[in-house]
Coordinates of C-alpha atoms in Angstrom, one line a residue:
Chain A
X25 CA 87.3 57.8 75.4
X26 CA 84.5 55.7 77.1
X27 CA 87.0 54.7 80.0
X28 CA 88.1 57.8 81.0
X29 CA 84.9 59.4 81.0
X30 CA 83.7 57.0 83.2
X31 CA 86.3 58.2 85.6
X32 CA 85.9 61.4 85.7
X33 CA 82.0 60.8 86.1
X34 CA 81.8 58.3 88.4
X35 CA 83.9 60.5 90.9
X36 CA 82.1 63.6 90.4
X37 CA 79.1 61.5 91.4
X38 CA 80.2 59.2 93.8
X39 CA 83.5 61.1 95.0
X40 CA 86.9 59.7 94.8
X41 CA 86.6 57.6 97.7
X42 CA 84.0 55.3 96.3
X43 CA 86.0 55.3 92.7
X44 CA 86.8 51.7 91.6
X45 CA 88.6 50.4 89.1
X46 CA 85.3 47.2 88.7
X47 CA 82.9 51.0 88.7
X48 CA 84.9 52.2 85.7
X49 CA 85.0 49.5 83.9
X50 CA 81.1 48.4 84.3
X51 CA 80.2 52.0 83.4
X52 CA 82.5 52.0 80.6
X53 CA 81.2 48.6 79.7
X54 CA 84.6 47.0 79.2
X55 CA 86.2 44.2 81.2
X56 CA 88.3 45.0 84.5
X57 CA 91.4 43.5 82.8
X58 CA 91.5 46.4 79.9
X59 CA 91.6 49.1 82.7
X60 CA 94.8 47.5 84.5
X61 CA 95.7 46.8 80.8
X62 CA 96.2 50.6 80.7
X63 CA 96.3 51.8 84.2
X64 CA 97.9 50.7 87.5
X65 CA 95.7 52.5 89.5
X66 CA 91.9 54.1 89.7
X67 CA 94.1 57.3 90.0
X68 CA 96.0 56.9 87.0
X69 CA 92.5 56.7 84.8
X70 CA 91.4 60.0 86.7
X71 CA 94.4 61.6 85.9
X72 CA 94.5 61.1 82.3
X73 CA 90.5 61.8 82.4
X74 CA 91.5 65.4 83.8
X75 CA 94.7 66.3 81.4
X76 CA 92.8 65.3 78.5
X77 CA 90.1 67.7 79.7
X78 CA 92.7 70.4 80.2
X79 CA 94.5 70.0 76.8
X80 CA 91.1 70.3 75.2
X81 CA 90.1 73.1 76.8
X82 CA 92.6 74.9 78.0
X83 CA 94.2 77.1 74.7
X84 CA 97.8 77.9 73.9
X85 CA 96.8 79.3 71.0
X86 CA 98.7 81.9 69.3
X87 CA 96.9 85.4 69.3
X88 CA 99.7 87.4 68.5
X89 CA 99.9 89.2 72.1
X90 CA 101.5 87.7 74.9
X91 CA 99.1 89.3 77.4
X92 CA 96.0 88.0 75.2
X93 CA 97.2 84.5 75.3
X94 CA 97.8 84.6 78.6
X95 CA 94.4 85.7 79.2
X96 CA 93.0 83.0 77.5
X97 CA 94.8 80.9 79.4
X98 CA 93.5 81.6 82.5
X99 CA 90.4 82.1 81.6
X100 CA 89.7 78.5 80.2
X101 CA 91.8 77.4 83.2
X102 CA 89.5 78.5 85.3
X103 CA 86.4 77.8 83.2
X104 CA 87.4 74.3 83.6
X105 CA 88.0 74.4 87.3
X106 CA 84.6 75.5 87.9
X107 CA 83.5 72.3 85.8
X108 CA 80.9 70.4 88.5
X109 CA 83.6 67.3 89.4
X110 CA 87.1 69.4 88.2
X111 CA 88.3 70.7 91.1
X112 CA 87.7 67.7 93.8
X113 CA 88.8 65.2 91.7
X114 CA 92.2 67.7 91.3
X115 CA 92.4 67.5 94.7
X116 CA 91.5 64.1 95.4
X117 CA 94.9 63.3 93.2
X118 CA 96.6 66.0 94.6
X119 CA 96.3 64.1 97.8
X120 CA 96.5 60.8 96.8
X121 CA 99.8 62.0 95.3
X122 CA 101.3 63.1 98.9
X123 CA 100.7 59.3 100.1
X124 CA 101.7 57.2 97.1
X125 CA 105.2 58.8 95.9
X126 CA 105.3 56.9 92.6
X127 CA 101.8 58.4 92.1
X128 CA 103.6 61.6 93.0
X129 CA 105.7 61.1 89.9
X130 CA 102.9 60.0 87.6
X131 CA 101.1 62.8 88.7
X132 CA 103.7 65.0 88.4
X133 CA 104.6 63.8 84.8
X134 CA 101.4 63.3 83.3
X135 CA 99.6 66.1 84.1
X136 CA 101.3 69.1 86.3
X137 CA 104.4 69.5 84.0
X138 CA 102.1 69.1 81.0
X139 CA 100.0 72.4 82.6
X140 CA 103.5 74.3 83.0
X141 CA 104.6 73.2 79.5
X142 CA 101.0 74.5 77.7
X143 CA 102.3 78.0 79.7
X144 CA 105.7 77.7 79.2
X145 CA 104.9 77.2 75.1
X146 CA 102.7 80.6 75.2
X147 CA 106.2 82.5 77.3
X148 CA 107.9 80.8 74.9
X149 CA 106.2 82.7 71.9
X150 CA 106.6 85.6 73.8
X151 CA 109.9 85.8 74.3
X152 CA 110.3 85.2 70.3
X153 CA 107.6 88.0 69.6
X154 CA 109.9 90.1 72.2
X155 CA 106.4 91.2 74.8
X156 CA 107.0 88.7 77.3
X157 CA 108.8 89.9 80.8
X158 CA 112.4 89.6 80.3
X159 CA 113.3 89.4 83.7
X160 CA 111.1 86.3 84.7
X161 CA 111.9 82.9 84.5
X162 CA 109.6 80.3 82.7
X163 CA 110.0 78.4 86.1
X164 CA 108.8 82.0 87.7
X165 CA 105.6 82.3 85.7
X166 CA 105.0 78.9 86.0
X167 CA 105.8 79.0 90.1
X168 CA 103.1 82.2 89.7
X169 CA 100.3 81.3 87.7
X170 CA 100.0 77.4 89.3
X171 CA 101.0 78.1 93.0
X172 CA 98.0 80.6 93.5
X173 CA 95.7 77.9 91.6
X174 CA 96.5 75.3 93.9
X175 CA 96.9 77.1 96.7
X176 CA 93.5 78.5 96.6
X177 CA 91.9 75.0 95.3
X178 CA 93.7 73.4 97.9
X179 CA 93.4 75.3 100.5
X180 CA 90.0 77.5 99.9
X181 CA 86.2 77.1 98.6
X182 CA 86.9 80.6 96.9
X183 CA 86.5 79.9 93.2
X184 CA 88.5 81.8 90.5
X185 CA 87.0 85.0 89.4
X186 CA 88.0 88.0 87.1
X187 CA 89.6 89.4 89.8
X188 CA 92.0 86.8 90.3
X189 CA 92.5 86.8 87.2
X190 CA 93.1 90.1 86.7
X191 CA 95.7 89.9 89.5
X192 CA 97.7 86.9 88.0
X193 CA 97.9 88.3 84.4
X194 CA 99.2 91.7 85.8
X195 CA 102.0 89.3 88.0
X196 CA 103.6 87.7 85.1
X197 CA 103.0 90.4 82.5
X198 CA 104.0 93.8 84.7
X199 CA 105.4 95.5 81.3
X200 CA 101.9 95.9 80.2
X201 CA 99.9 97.1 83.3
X202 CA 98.1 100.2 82.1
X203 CA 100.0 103.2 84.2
X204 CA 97.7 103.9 86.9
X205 CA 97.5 100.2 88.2
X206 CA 101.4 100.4 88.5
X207 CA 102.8 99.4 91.7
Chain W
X13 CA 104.6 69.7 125.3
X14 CA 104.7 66.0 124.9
X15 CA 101.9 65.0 123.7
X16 CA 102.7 67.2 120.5
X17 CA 106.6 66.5 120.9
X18 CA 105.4 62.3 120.4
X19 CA 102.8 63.6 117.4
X20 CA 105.5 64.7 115.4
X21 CA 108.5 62.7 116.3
X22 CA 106.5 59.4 115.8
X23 CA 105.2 60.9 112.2
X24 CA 108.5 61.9 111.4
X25 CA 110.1 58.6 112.5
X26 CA 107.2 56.2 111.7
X27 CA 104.9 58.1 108.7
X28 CA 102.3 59.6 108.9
X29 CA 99.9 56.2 107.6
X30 CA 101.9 54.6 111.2
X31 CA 100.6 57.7 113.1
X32 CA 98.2 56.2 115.8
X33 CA 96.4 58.0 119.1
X34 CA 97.4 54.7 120.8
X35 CA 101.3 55.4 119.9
X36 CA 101.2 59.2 120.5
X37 CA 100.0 58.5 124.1
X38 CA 102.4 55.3 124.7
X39 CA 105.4 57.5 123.7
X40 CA 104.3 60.9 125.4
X41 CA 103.4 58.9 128.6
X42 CA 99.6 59.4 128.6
X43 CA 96.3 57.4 128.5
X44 CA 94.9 57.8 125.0
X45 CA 91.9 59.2 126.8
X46 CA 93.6 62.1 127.7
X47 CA 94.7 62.7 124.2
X48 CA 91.0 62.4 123.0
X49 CA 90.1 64.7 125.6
X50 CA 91.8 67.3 123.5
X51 CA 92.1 66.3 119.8
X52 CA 89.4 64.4 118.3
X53 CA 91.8 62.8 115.9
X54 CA 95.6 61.9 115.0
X55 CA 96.0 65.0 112.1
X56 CA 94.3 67.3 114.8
X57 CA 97.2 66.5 117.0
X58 CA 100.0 66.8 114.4
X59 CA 98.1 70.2 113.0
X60 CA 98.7 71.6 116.7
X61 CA 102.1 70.1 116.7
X62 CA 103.4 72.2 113.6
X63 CA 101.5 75.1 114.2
X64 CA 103.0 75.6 117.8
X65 CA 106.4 74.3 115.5
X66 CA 105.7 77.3 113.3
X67 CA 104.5 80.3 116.1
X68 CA 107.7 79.6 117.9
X69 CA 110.1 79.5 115.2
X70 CA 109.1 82.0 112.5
X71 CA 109.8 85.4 114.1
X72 CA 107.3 88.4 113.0
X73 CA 109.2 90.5 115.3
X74 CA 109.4 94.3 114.6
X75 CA 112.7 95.2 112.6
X76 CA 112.2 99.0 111.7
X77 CA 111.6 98.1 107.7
X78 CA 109.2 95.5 105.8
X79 CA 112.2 94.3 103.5
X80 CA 113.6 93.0 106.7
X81 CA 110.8 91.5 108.4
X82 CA 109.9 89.6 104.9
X83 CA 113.0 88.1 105.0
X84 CA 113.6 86.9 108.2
X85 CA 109.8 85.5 107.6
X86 CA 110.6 83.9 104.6
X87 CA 114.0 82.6 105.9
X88 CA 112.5 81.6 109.1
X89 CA 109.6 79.4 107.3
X90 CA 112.3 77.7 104.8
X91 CA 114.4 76.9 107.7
X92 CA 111.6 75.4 109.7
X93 CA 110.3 73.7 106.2
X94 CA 113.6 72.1 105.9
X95 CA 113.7 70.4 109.3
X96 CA 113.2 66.5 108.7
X97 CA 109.9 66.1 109.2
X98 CA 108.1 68.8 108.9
X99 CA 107.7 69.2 105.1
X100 CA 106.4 65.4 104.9
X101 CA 103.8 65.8 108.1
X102 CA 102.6 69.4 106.1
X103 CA 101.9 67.4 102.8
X104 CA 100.1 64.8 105.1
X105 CA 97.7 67.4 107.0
X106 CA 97.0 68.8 103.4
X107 CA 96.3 65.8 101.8
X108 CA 94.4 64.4 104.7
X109 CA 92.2 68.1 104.5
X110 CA 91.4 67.0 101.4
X111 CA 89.7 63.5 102.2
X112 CA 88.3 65.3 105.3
X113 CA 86.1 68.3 105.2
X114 CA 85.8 69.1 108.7
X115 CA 89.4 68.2 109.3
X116 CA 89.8 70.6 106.4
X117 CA 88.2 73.2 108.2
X118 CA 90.0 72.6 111.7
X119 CA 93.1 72.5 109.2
X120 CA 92.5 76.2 107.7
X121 CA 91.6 77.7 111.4
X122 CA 94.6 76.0 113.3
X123 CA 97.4 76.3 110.6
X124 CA 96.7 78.1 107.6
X125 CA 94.7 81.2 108.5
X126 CA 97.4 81.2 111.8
X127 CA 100.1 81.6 109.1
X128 CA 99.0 84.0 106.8
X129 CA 97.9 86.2 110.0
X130 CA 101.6 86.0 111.0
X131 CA 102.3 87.7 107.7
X132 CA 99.5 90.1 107.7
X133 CA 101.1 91.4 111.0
X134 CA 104.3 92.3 109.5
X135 CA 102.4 93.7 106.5
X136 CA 100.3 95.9 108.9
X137 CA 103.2 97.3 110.5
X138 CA 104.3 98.3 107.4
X139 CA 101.2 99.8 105.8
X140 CA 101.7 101.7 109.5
X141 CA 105.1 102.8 108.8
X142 CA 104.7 103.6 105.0
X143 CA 106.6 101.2 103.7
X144 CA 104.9 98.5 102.4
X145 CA 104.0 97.9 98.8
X146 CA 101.0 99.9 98.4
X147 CA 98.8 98.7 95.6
X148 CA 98.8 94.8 97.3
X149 CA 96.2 93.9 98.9
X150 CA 96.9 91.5 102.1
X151 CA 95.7 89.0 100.6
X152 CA 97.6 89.1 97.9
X153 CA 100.6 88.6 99.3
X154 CA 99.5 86.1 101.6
X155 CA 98.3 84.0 98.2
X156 CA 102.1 84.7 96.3
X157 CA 103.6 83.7 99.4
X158 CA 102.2 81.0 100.8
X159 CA 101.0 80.0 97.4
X160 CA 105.0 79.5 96.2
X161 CA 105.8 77.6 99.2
X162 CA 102.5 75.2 99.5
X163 CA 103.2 74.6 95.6
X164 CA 106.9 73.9 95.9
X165 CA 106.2 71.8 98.9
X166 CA 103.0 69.5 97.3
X167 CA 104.0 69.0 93.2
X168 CA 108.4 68.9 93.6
X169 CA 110.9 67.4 95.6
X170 CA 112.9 70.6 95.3
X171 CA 113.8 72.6 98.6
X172 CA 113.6 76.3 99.0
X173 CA 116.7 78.0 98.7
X174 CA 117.6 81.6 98.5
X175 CA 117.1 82.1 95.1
X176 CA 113.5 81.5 95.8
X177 CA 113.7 84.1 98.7
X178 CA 115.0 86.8 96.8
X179 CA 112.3 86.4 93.9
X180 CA 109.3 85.9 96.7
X181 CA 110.9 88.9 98.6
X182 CA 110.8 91.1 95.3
X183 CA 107.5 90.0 94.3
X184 CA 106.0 91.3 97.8
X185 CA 108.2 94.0 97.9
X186 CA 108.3 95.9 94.6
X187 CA 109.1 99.3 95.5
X188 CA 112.4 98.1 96.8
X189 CA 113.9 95.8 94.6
X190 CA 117.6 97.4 93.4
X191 CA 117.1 99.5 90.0
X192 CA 119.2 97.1 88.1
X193 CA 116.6 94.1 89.3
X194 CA 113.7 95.8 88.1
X195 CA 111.0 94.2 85.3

């Protein structure tokens, strides 16, 4: 959708800061009044740019393994953080989130619950197929796999790599670390 | 001191948005040039505020086993994260890093690198006395730790309780998690 591409470029190129609700709309080429039609806020468009992004490209999939969907998983997530634009505009709501509290619930709602919910629907399979970790919680695995994204985005210029990644799928899948990488 | 006593009071009273050099040197006594001296902005001021907060009130002392020192760590930092104020003024330096690159950097230095250093210590003394987990890096847990709590702190409402200490405990501490606990 025109609009929130427009987002989503326009703060990649211009950063958040100088995003504007009249910048979207004249790159979009629709009138002002259709954004606010849709969106309170210049954060609201960016947010729905970015979880449209993820549910395209992040996969949930069903591969018949536990461990290979959840490989996927965090390979596209981290394909798509290393997107030019993905990660600062991620933070730039992740911040804007800790001033505005009802942007903390949008936020929350439309896009980090929505990330925990493509996870949880993989466990989910799992736990039906009987290889996902019995004694882990959804909210565990979720806690896991998200905390060290957004800890590291947040708080680091590190990007994501196979190690990481390597690291996280061996957290919340320990029954199936080969035996010499046991702890 | 009371130039970081008035930083954090008045954020904790007023908000963080309120939080002016002019108000942290009327309340702590002081001409605002003598805050400047020190800090070249308000977050700088808070950043030292909670970081002295923090040094002071989560104990790294030596306790004879890991298991022990990770708890009182982990107890220590929810207790301190559950003091009014200080969860709120940490999701304000982090969001404010995120606007600000070179507060970001000053943020990383003063706070976050001082915090997972704290950690590292008691995770040294362990690698020392043979007891801590050994396939971890210290980074690692430094990332699942801090990770959890920066995640819990940023995207919910929802305090850390001990449920969440026993689970970050275990994860950190594998080897000695009671047989009937294991994954």
């Amino acid at each position: 959708m025109a609009i929130l591409t427009a987002a989503f470029e326009l703060t990649r190129d211009e950063g958040y800061r100088n995003l504007t609700i009249e910048g979207i709309a004249a790159r979009a080429g629709v009138g002002k009044q259709t954004v606010y039609r849709w969106w309170p806020t210049k954060a609201d468009v960016l947010l729905e740019a970015l979880a449209t992004k993820a549910q395209l490209r992040v996969s949930v999939a069903d591969r018949g393994a536990y461990r290979d969907e959840l490989d996927e998983f965090l390979r596209d997530s981290f394909t798509l953080l290393a997107i030019p634009g993905v990660t600062p505009a991620l933070r730039s709501l992740m911040a804007e989130s800790q001033f505005d509290p009802q942007f903390a619930l949008r936020f929350r709602d439309g896009f980090l619950d929505k990330r925990r919910a493509a996870l949880t629907e993989i466990v989910a399979r799992a736990r039906a197929r009987g290889d996902a970790p019995e004694q882990m919680s959804d909210d565990l695995i979720a806690d896991l796999v998200f905390g060290t994204i957004w800890c590291r985005i947040l708080a680091t210029d590190r990007a994501l790599d196979e190690t990481d990644l390597a690291v996280l799928r061996d957290l919340v899948d320990p029954a199936h670390i080969p035996a010499d990488r046991r702890l």
